[in-house]
PDB file of C-alpha atoms and ligand atoms in Angstrom:
ATOM      1  CA  MET A   1     -23.618 -17.696   6.874  1.00  0.00           C
ATOM      2  CA  PRO A   2     -25.416 -16.273   9.948  1.00  0.00           C
ATOM      3  CA  LYS A   3     -27.326 -13.031   9.761  1.00  0.00           C
ATOM      4  CA  LEU A   4     -25.038 -10.323  11.106  1.00  0.00           C
ATOM      5  CA  LYS A   5     -25.639  -6.837  12.448  1.00  0.00           C
ATOM      6  CA  LEU A   6     -22.671  -4.790  13.659  1.00  0.00           C
ATOM      7  CA  THR A   7     -23.469  -1.799  15.840  1.00  0.00           C
ATOM      8  CA  TYR A   8     -20.756   0.809  16.211  1.00  0.00           C
ATOM      9  CA  PHE A   9     -20.331   4.557  16.128  1.00  0.00           C
ATOM     10  CA  ASP A  10     -20.893   6.476  12.935  1.00  0.00           C
ATOM     11  CA  PHE A  11     -17.284   7.454  12.484  1.00  0.00           C
ATOM     12  CA  HIS A  12     -14.231   6.115  10.716  1.00  0.00           C
ATOM     13  CA  GLY A  13     -12.040   4.069  13.023  1.00  0.00           C
ATOM     14  CA  GLY A  14     -12.239   2.823  16.571  1.00  0.00           C
ATOM     15  CA  ARG A  15     -12.813  -0.581  18.078  1.00  0.00           C
ATOM     16  CA  GLY A  16     -15.552  -1.566  15.638  1.00  0.00           C
ATOM     17  CA  GLU A  17     -13.631  -0.742  12.470  1.00  0.00           C
ATOM     18  CA  PRO A  18     -11.523  -3.949  12.065  1.00  0.00           C
ATOM     19  CA  ALA A  19     -14.673  -6.124  12.084  1.00  0.00           C
ATOM     20  CA  ARG A  20     -16.357  -3.855   9.537  1.00  0.00           C
ATOM     21  CA  LEU A  21     -13.325  -4.063   7.291  1.00  0.00           C
ATOM     22  CA  ALA A  22     -12.941  -7.877   7.721  1.00  0.00           C
ATOM     23  CA  LEU A  23     -16.535  -8.485   6.690  1.00  0.00           C
ATOM     24  CA  ALA A  24     -16.236  -6.028   3.781  1.00  0.00           C
ATOM     25  CA  ILE A  25     -13.011  -7.587   2.518  1.00  0.00           C
ATOM     26  CA  ALA A  26     -14.616 -11.035   2.550  1.00  0.00           C
ATOM     27  CA  GLY A  27     -17.737  -9.783   0.863  1.00  0.00           C
ATOM     28  CA  ILE A  28     -19.893 -11.018   3.757  1.00  0.00           C
ATOM     29  CA  ALA A  29     -23.232  -9.215   3.932  1.00  0.00           C
ATOM     30  CA  PHE A  30     -23.923  -7.507   7.240  1.00  0.00           C
ATOM     31  CA  ASP A  31     -26.299  -4.892   8.504  1.00  0.00           C
ATOM     32  CA  GLU A  32     -24.641  -1.850   9.957  1.00  0.00           C
ATOM     33  CA  ASP A  33     -26.124   0.199  12.712  1.00  0.00           C
ATOM     34  CA  ARG A  34     -23.846   3.256  12.687  1.00  0.00           C
ATOM     35  CA  VAL A  35     -24.761   5.141  15.872  1.00  0.00           C
ATOM     36  CA  PRO A  36     -24.486   8.956  15.740  1.00  0.00           C
ATOM     37  CA  LEU A  37     -22.640  10.222  18.830  1.00  0.00           C
ATOM     38  CA  ALA A  38     -25.676  12.374  19.634  1.00  0.00           C
ATOM     39  CA  ASP A  39     -27.776   9.202  20.048  1.00  0.00           C
ATOM     40  CA  TRP A  40     -25.264   7.422  22.293  1.00  0.00           C
ATOM     41  CA  PRO A  41     -26.556   8.591  25.719  1.00  0.00           C
ATOM     42  CA  ARG A  42     -29.974   7.143  24.779  1.00  0.00           C
ATOM     43  CA  ARG A  43     -28.506   3.905  23.382  1.00  0.00           C
ATOM     44  CA  LYS A  44     -25.801   3.164  25.969  1.00  0.00           C
ATOM     45  CA  ALA A  45     -28.009   1.569  28.592  1.00  0.00           C
ATOM     46  CA  ASP A  46     -29.310  -0.920  26.013  1.00  0.00           C
ATOM     47  CA  THR A  47     -25.827  -2.414  25.444  1.00  0.00           C
ATOM     48  CA  PRO A  48     -24.617  -5.296  27.630  1.00  0.00           C
ATOM     49  CA  PHE A  49     -21.533  -3.486  29.061  1.00  0.00           C
ATOM     50  CA  GLY A  50     -22.256   0.127  28.164  1.00  0.00           C
ATOM     51  CA  GLY A  51     -19.944   0.185  25.143  1.00  0.00           C
ATOM     52  CA  LEU A  52     -19.647  -0.557  21.431  1.00  0.00           C
ATOM     53  CA  PRO A  53     -19.098  -2.578  19.251  1.00  0.00           C
ATOM     54  CA  VAL A  54     -21.977  -4.977  19.637  1.00  0.00           C
ATOM     55  CA  LEU A  55     -22.418  -7.813  17.161  1.00  0.00           C
ATOM     56  CA  GLU A  56     -25.759  -9.508  16.604  1.00  0.00           C
ATOM     57  CA  VAL A  57     -25.528 -13.010  15.179  1.00  0.00           C
ATOM     58  CA  ASP A  58     -28.852 -14.617  14.180  1.00  0.00           C
ATOM     59  CA  GLY A  59     -30.514 -12.472  16.804  1.00  0.00           C
ATOM     60  CA  ALA A  60     -28.032 -13.236  19.641  1.00  0.00           C
ATOM     61  CA  ILE A  61     -25.688 -10.525  20.971  1.00  0.00           C
ATOM     62  CA  VAL A  62     -21.974 -10.605  21.640  1.00  0.00           C
ATOM     63  CA  THR A  63     -19.634  -7.783  22.700  1.00  0.00           C
ATOM     64  CA  GLN A  64     -15.870  -7.149  23.179  1.00  0.00           C
ATOM     65  CA  SER A  65     -14.033  -5.922  20.114  1.00  0.00           C
ATOM     66  CA  ASN A  66     -11.183  -8.415  19.915  1.00  0.00           C
ATOM     67  CA  GLY A  67     -13.550 -11.355  20.512  1.00  0.00           C
ATOM     68  CA  ILE A  68     -15.707  -9.970  17.735  1.00  0.00           C
ATOM     69  CA  ASN A  69     -12.591  -9.555  15.534  1.00  0.00           C
ATOM     70  CA  ARG A  70     -11.734 -13.232  16.111  1.00  0.00           C
ATOM     71  CA  TYR A  71     -15.255 -14.372  15.336  1.00  0.00           C
ATOM     72  CA  VAL A  72     -15.623 -12.350  12.111  1.00  0.00           C
ATOM     73  CA  GLY A  73     -12.017 -13.146  11.266  1.00  0.00           C
ATOM     74  CA  LYS A  74     -12.931 -16.832  11.260  1.00  0.00           C
ATOM     75  CA  LEU A  75     -16.008 -16.174   9.084  1.00  0.00           C
ATOM     76  CA  ALA A  76     -13.911 -14.031   6.721  1.00  0.00           C
ATOM     77  CA  ASP A  77     -10.902 -16.315   6.618  1.00  0.00           C
ATOM     78  CA  LEU A  78      -8.875 -13.493   8.145  1.00  0.00           C
ATOM     79  CA  TYR A  79      -7.935 -15.307  11.364  1.00  0.00           C
ATOM     80  CA  PRO A  80      -5.220 -17.999  11.422  1.00  0.00           C
ATOM     81  CA  SER A  81      -6.378 -21.606  11.789  1.00  0.00           C
ATOM     82  CA  ASP A  82      -2.967 -22.660  13.195  1.00  0.00           C
ATOM     83  CA  PRO A  83      -3.019 -22.229  17.032  1.00  0.00           C
ATOM     84  CA  TRP A  84       0.388 -20.623  17.251  1.00  0.00           C
ATOM     85  CA  GLU A  85      -0.327 -18.144  14.433  1.00  0.00           C
ATOM     86  CA  ALA A  86      -3.647 -17.442  16.116  1.00  0.00           C
ATOM     87  CA  ALA A  87      -1.793 -16.653  19.349  1.00  0.00           C
ATOM     88  CA  LEU A  88       0.445 -14.200  17.460  1.00  0.00           C
ATOM     89  CA  CYS A  89      -2.621 -12.576  15.886  1.00  0.00           C
ATOM     90  CA  ASP A  90      -4.247 -12.255  19.357  1.00  0.00           C
ATOM     91  CA  GLU A  91      -1.036 -10.857  20.862  1.00  0.00           C
ATOM     92  CA  VAL A  92      -0.967  -7.996  18.410  1.00  0.00           C
ATOM     93  CA  MET A  93      -4.669  -7.233  18.786  1.00  0.00           C
ATOM     94  CA  ASP A  94      -4.398  -7.184  22.580  1.00  0.00           C
ATOM     95  CA  ALA A  95      -1.252  -5.040  22.457  1.00  0.00           C
ATOM     96  CA  VAL A  96      -3.083  -2.468  20.354  1.00  0.00           C
ATOM     97  CA  GLU A  97      -5.943  -2.629  22.846  1.00  0.00           C
ATOM     98  CA  ASP A  98      -3.473  -1.869  25.688  1.00  0.00           C
ATOM     99  CA  ILE A  99      -2.131   1.248  24.076  1.00  0.00           C
ATOM    100  CA  VAL A 100      -5.527   2.409  22.823  1.00  0.00           C
ATOM    101  CA  ASN A 101      -6.821   2.148  26.410  1.00  0.00           C
ATOM    102  CA  LYS A 102      -3.983   4.390  27.646  1.00  0.00           C
ATOM    103  CA  VAL A 103      -4.825   7.047  25.059  1.00  0.00           C
ATOM    104  CA  SER A 104      -8.618   6.707  25.659  1.00  0.00           C
ATOM    105  CA  ALA A 105      -8.046   7.550  29.323  1.00  0.00           C
ATOM    106  CA  THR A 106      -7.020  11.079  28.235  1.00  0.00           C
ATOM    107  CA  PHE A 107     -10.099  11.862  26.146  1.00  0.00           C
ATOM    108  CA  ASP A 108     -12.116  13.649  28.818  1.00  0.00           C
ATOM    109  CA  LEU A 109      -9.275  15.397  30.656  1.00  0.00           C
ATOM    110  CA  PRO A 110      -9.056  19.186  30.961  1.00  0.00           C
ATOM    111  CA  ASP A 111      -6.797  20.519  28.203  1.00  0.00           C
ATOM    112  CA  ASP A 112      -3.698  21.199  30.323  1.00  0.00           C
ATOM    113  CA  GLN A 113      -3.773  17.650  31.744  1.00  0.00           C
ATOM    114  CA  LYS A 114      -4.527  16.194  28.328  1.00  0.00           C
ATOM    115  CA  LYS A 115      -1.529  17.994  26.882  1.00  0.00           C
ATOM    116  CA  ALA A 116       0.856  16.779  29.580  1.00  0.00           C
ATOM    117  CA  GLN A 117      -0.389  13.195  29.552  1.00  0.00           C
ATOM    118  CA  ARG A 118      -0.486  12.883  25.761  1.00  0.00           C
ATOM    119  CA  ARG A 119       3.010  14.293  25.387  1.00  0.00           C
ATOM    120  CA  ALA A 120       4.230  11.771  27.943  1.00  0.00           C
ATOM    121  CA  LEU A 121       2.358   8.969  26.139  1.00  0.00           C
ATOM    122  CA  ALA A 122       3.865  10.020  22.783  1.00  0.00           C
ATOM    123  CA  ASP A 123       7.404  10.060  24.189  1.00  0.00           C
ATOM    124  CA  GLY A 124       6.928   6.833  26.190  1.00  0.00           C
ATOM    125  CA  PRO A 125       4.332   4.091  25.646  1.00  0.00           C
ATOM    126  CA  ILE A 126       3.138   5.042  22.127  1.00  0.00           C
ATOM    127  CA  THR A 127       6.728   5.161  20.857  1.00  0.00           C
ATOM    128  CA  LEU A 128       7.472   1.851  22.593  1.00  0.00           C
ATOM    129  CA  TYR A 129       4.404   0.058  21.188  1.00  0.00           C
ATOM    130  CA  LEU A 130       5.111   1.389  17.698  1.00  0.00           C
ATOM    131  CA  ALA A 131       8.715   0.167  17.869  1.00  0.00           C
ATOM    132  CA  ARG A 132       7.869  -3.204  19.386  1.00  0.00           C
ATOM    133  CA  LEU A 133       5.027  -3.866  16.969  1.00  0.00           C
ATOM    134  CA  GLN A 134       7.388  -3.076  14.108  1.00  0.00           C
ATOM    135  CA  GLN A 135       9.884  -5.579  15.577  1.00  0.00           C
ATOM    136  CA  HIS A 136       7.067  -8.170  15.685  1.00  0.00           C
ATOM    137  CA  LEU A 137       6.157  -7.462  12.055  1.00  0.00           C
ATOM    138  CA  ASP A 138       9.829  -7.833  11.071  1.00  0.00           C
ATOM    139  CA  ALA A 139      10.169 -11.067  13.004  1.00  0.00           C
ATOM    140  CA  HIS A 140       7.272 -12.574  11.018  1.00  0.00           C
ATOM    141  CA  GLY A 141       8.352 -11.654   7.521  1.00  0.00           C
ATOM    142  CA  GLY A 142       7.746  -7.933   7.457  1.00  0.00           C
ATOM    143  CA  ARG A 143       4.411  -7.836   5.625  1.00  0.00           C
ATOM    144  CA  TYR A 144       1.810  -9.397   7.906  1.00  0.00           C
ATOM    145  CA  PHE A 145       1.619 -10.074  11.649  1.00  0.00           C
ATOM    146  CA  ALA A 146       0.393 -13.689  11.565  1.00  0.00           C
ATOM    147  CA  GLY A 147       0.027 -16.619   9.227  1.00  0.00           C
ATOM    148  CA  GLY A 148       1.997 -14.977   6.395  1.00  0.00           C
ATOM    149  CA  ARG A 149      -1.113 -13.227   5.093  1.00  0.00           C
ATOM    150  CA  LEU A 150      -3.666 -10.584   5.952  1.00  0.00           C
ATOM    151  CA  SER A 151      -5.475 -11.086   9.256  1.00  0.00           C
ATOM    152  CA  VAL A 152      -7.583  -9.109  11.679  1.00  0.00           C
ATOM    153  CA  ALA A 153      -4.331  -8.199  13.509  1.00  0.00           C
ATOM    154  CA  ASP A 154      -3.202  -6.212  10.470  1.00  0.00           C
ATOM    155  CA  LEU A 155      -6.621  -4.534  10.305  1.00  0.00           C
ATOM    156  CA  LYS A 156      -6.421  -3.568  13.993  1.00  0.00           C
ATOM    157  CA  VAL A 157      -2.971  -2.038  13.545  1.00  0.00           C
ATOM    158  CA  PHE A 158      -4.184  -0.246  10.378  1.00  0.00           C
ATOM    159  CA  VAL A 159      -6.958   1.426  12.414  1.00  0.00           C
ATOM    160  CA  TRP A 160      -4.547   2.439  15.174  1.00  0.00           C
ATOM    161  CA  ILE A 161      -2.001   3.928  12.788  1.00  0.00           C
ATOM    162  CA  HIS A 162      -4.777   5.729  10.968  1.00  0.00           C
ATOM    163  CA  HIS A 163      -5.872   7.281  14.236  1.00  0.00           C
ATOM    164  CA  LEU A 164      -2.366   8.399  15.170  1.00  0.00           C
ATOM    165  CA  LYS A 165      -1.857   9.989  11.763  1.00  0.00           C
ATOM    166  CA  SER A 166      -5.325  11.523  11.552  1.00  0.00           C
ATOM    167  CA  GLY A 167      -4.575  14.686  13.500  1.00  0.00           C
ATOM    168  CA  LYS A 168      -7.578  13.959  15.745  1.00  0.00           C
ATOM    169  CA  LEU A 169      -5.366  13.294  18.767  1.00  0.00           C
ATOM    170  CA  ASP A 170      -4.176  16.675  19.959  1.00  0.00           C
ATOM    171  CA  TYR A 171      -0.575  16.780  21.288  1.00  0.00           C
ATOM    172  CA  ILE A 172       0.358  13.509  19.623  1.00  0.00           C
ATOM    173  CA  PRO A 173       2.575  14.314  16.593  1.00  0.00           C
ATOM    174  CA  THR A 174       0.984  12.958  13.441  1.00  0.00           C
ATOM    175  CA  ASP A 175       4.406  11.997  12.034  1.00  0.00           C
ATOM    176  CA  LEU A 176       5.268   9.801  15.017  1.00  0.00           C
ATOM    177  CA  PRO A 177       4.469   6.528  13.201  1.00  0.00           C
ATOM    178  CA  ASP A 178       6.551   7.575  10.188  1.00  0.00           C
ATOM    179  CA  ARG A 179       9.493   8.471  12.426  1.00  0.00           C
ATOM    180  CA  VAL A 180       9.353   5.464  14.726  1.00  0.00           C
ATOM    181  CA  ALA A 181       7.800   2.671  12.731  1.00  0.00           C
ATOM    182  CA  PRO A 182       7.894   3.202   8.945  1.00  0.00           C
ATOM    183  CA  LYS A 183       7.197  -0.458   8.314  1.00  0.00           C
ATOM    184  CA  LEU A 184       3.908  -0.184  10.219  1.00  0.00           C
ATOM    185  CA  VAL A 185       3.104   2.805   8.032  1.00  0.00           C
ATOM    186  CA  ALA A 186       3.824   0.678   4.976  1.00  0.00           C
ATOM    187  CA  LEU A 187       1.443  -1.974   6.348  1.00  0.00           C
ATOM    188  CA  TYR A 188      -1.128   0.797   6.902  1.00  0.00           C
ATOM    189  CA  GLU A 189      -0.717   1.849   3.252  1.00  0.00           C
ATOM    190  CA  ARG A 190      -1.105  -1.774   2.059  1.00  0.00           C
ATOM    191  CA  VAL A 191      -4.326  -2.244   3.980  1.00  0.00           C
ATOM    192  CA  LYS A 192      -5.607   1.173   2.903  1.00  0.00           C
ATOM    193  CA  ASN A 193      -5.099   0.195  -0.738  1.00  0.00           C
ATOM    194  CA  HIS A 194      -6.727  -3.237  -0.409  1.00  0.00           C
ATOM    195  CA  PRO A 195      -9.576  -3.264  -2.932  1.00  0.00           C
ATOM    196  CA  GLY A 196     -12.075  -4.430  -0.278  1.00  0.00           C
ATOM    197  CA  VAL A 197     -11.034  -1.636   2.075  1.00  0.00           C
ATOM    198  CA  LYS A 198     -11.181   0.972  -0.683  1.00  0.00           C
ATOM    199  CA  ALA A 199     -14.636  -0.211  -1.757  1.00  0.00           C
ATOM    200  CA  TYR A 200     -15.920  -0.086   1.841  1.00  0.00           C
ATOM    201  CA  TYR A 201     -14.743   3.497   2.313  1.00  0.00           C
ATOM    202  CA  ALA A 202     -16.037   4.562  -1.098  1.00  0.00           C
ATOM    203  CA  LYS A 203     -19.435   3.102  -0.201  1.00  0.00           C
ATOM    204  CA  HIS A 204     -19.512   5.179   2.996  1.00  0.00           C
ATOM    205  CA  GLY A 205     -18.108   8.308   1.367  1.00  0.00           C
ATOM    206  CA  ILE A 206     -15.036   8.234   3.550  1.00  0.00           C
ATOM    207  CA  ALA A 207     -11.868   9.739   2.105  1.00  0.00           C
ATOM    208  CA  GLU A 208      -8.576   8.599   3.591  1.00  0.00           C
TER     209      GLU A 208
HETATM  210  N1  GSH B 301     -13.647  -3.703  26.085  1.00  0.00           N
HETATM  211  C1  GSH B 301     -14.603  -3.156  25.162  1.00  0.00           C
HETATM  212  C2  GSH B 301     -14.508  -1.634  25.242  1.00  0.00           C
HETATM  213  C3  GSH B 301     -15.669  -1.003  24.508  1.00  0.00           C
HETATM  214  C4  GSH B 301     -15.567   0.507  24.521  1.00  0.00           C
HETATM  215  O1  GSH B 301     -15.168   1.152  25.494  1.00  0.00           O
HETATM  216  N2  GSH B 301     -15.946   1.113  23.400  1.00  0.00           N
HETATM  217  C5  GSH B 301     -15.973   2.538  23.289  1.00  0.00           C
HETATM  218  C6  GSH B 301     -15.832   2.925  21.818  1.00  0.00           C
HETATM  219  S1  GSH B 301     -14.358   2.404  21.057  1.00  0.00           S
HETATM  220  C7  GSH B 301     -17.288   3.095  23.794  1.00  0.00           C
HETATM  221  O2  GSH B 301     -18.310   2.474  23.651  1.00  0.00           O
HETATM  222  N3  GSH B 301     -17.242   4.293  24.399  1.00  0.00           N
HETATM  223  C8  GSH B 301     -18.424   4.962  24.837  1.00  0.00           C
HETATM  224  C9  GSH B 301     -18.708   4.807  26.287  1.00  0.00           C
HETATM  225  O3  GSH B 301     -17.943   4.065  26.965  1.00  0.00           O
HETATM  226  O4  GSH B 301     -19.671   5.372  26.744  1.00  0.00           O
HETATM  227  C10 GSH B 301     -14.307  -3.682  23.751  1.00  0.00           C
HETATM  228  O5  GSH B 301     -13.150  -4.012  23.481  1.00  0.00           O
HETATM  229  O6  GSH B 301     -15.226  -3.775  22.940  1.00  0.00           O
END
């Protein structure tokens, strides 16, 4: 196994979280550099594209969250070996990235604009992505998105649903996933209760 160091922000969730969880679930040792937000302005220029996560593998650096998810998913046996199932796994991860990017674009807006844009996102694209992802889940057996078992796609959806339900996104109703996509919420609960996930959060003192 290569020597791994995953650098990401010191909070629960976000683009670095699926890789953290995949490695933790598989029991693969990795160093974590959890960057406090206060340190970010100083650290940003040292990253290849000005963003996190960054994964160091035997001293070499790679970025881009979904690429990192695929790489650690292969190490952790949480990425399908079958090319078609891999494409389904990628589709879900990239769809989540699409909708996360739309929401991220509202983070730094003045409050009145944030309110208007987030309400429109909740009524439109977020509802659509929740519904369509639930359809995808149903179409592939209802429990997992790809390969008939847990993969990094399920971990990525888990992180997104957690964010939506967390109350940290003002003007996006926290019960939206329950109303629109209860089967995604059931998936979220399954991942949350995975022993490897529970152990990772217990280790970091993070309560769900
Ligand atoms: N396409 C990149 C996006 C990376 C990205 O924007 N990460 C966010 C955190 S989730 C970040 O570093 N934000 C701080 C900044 O852009 O200054 C990826 O998927 O890894």
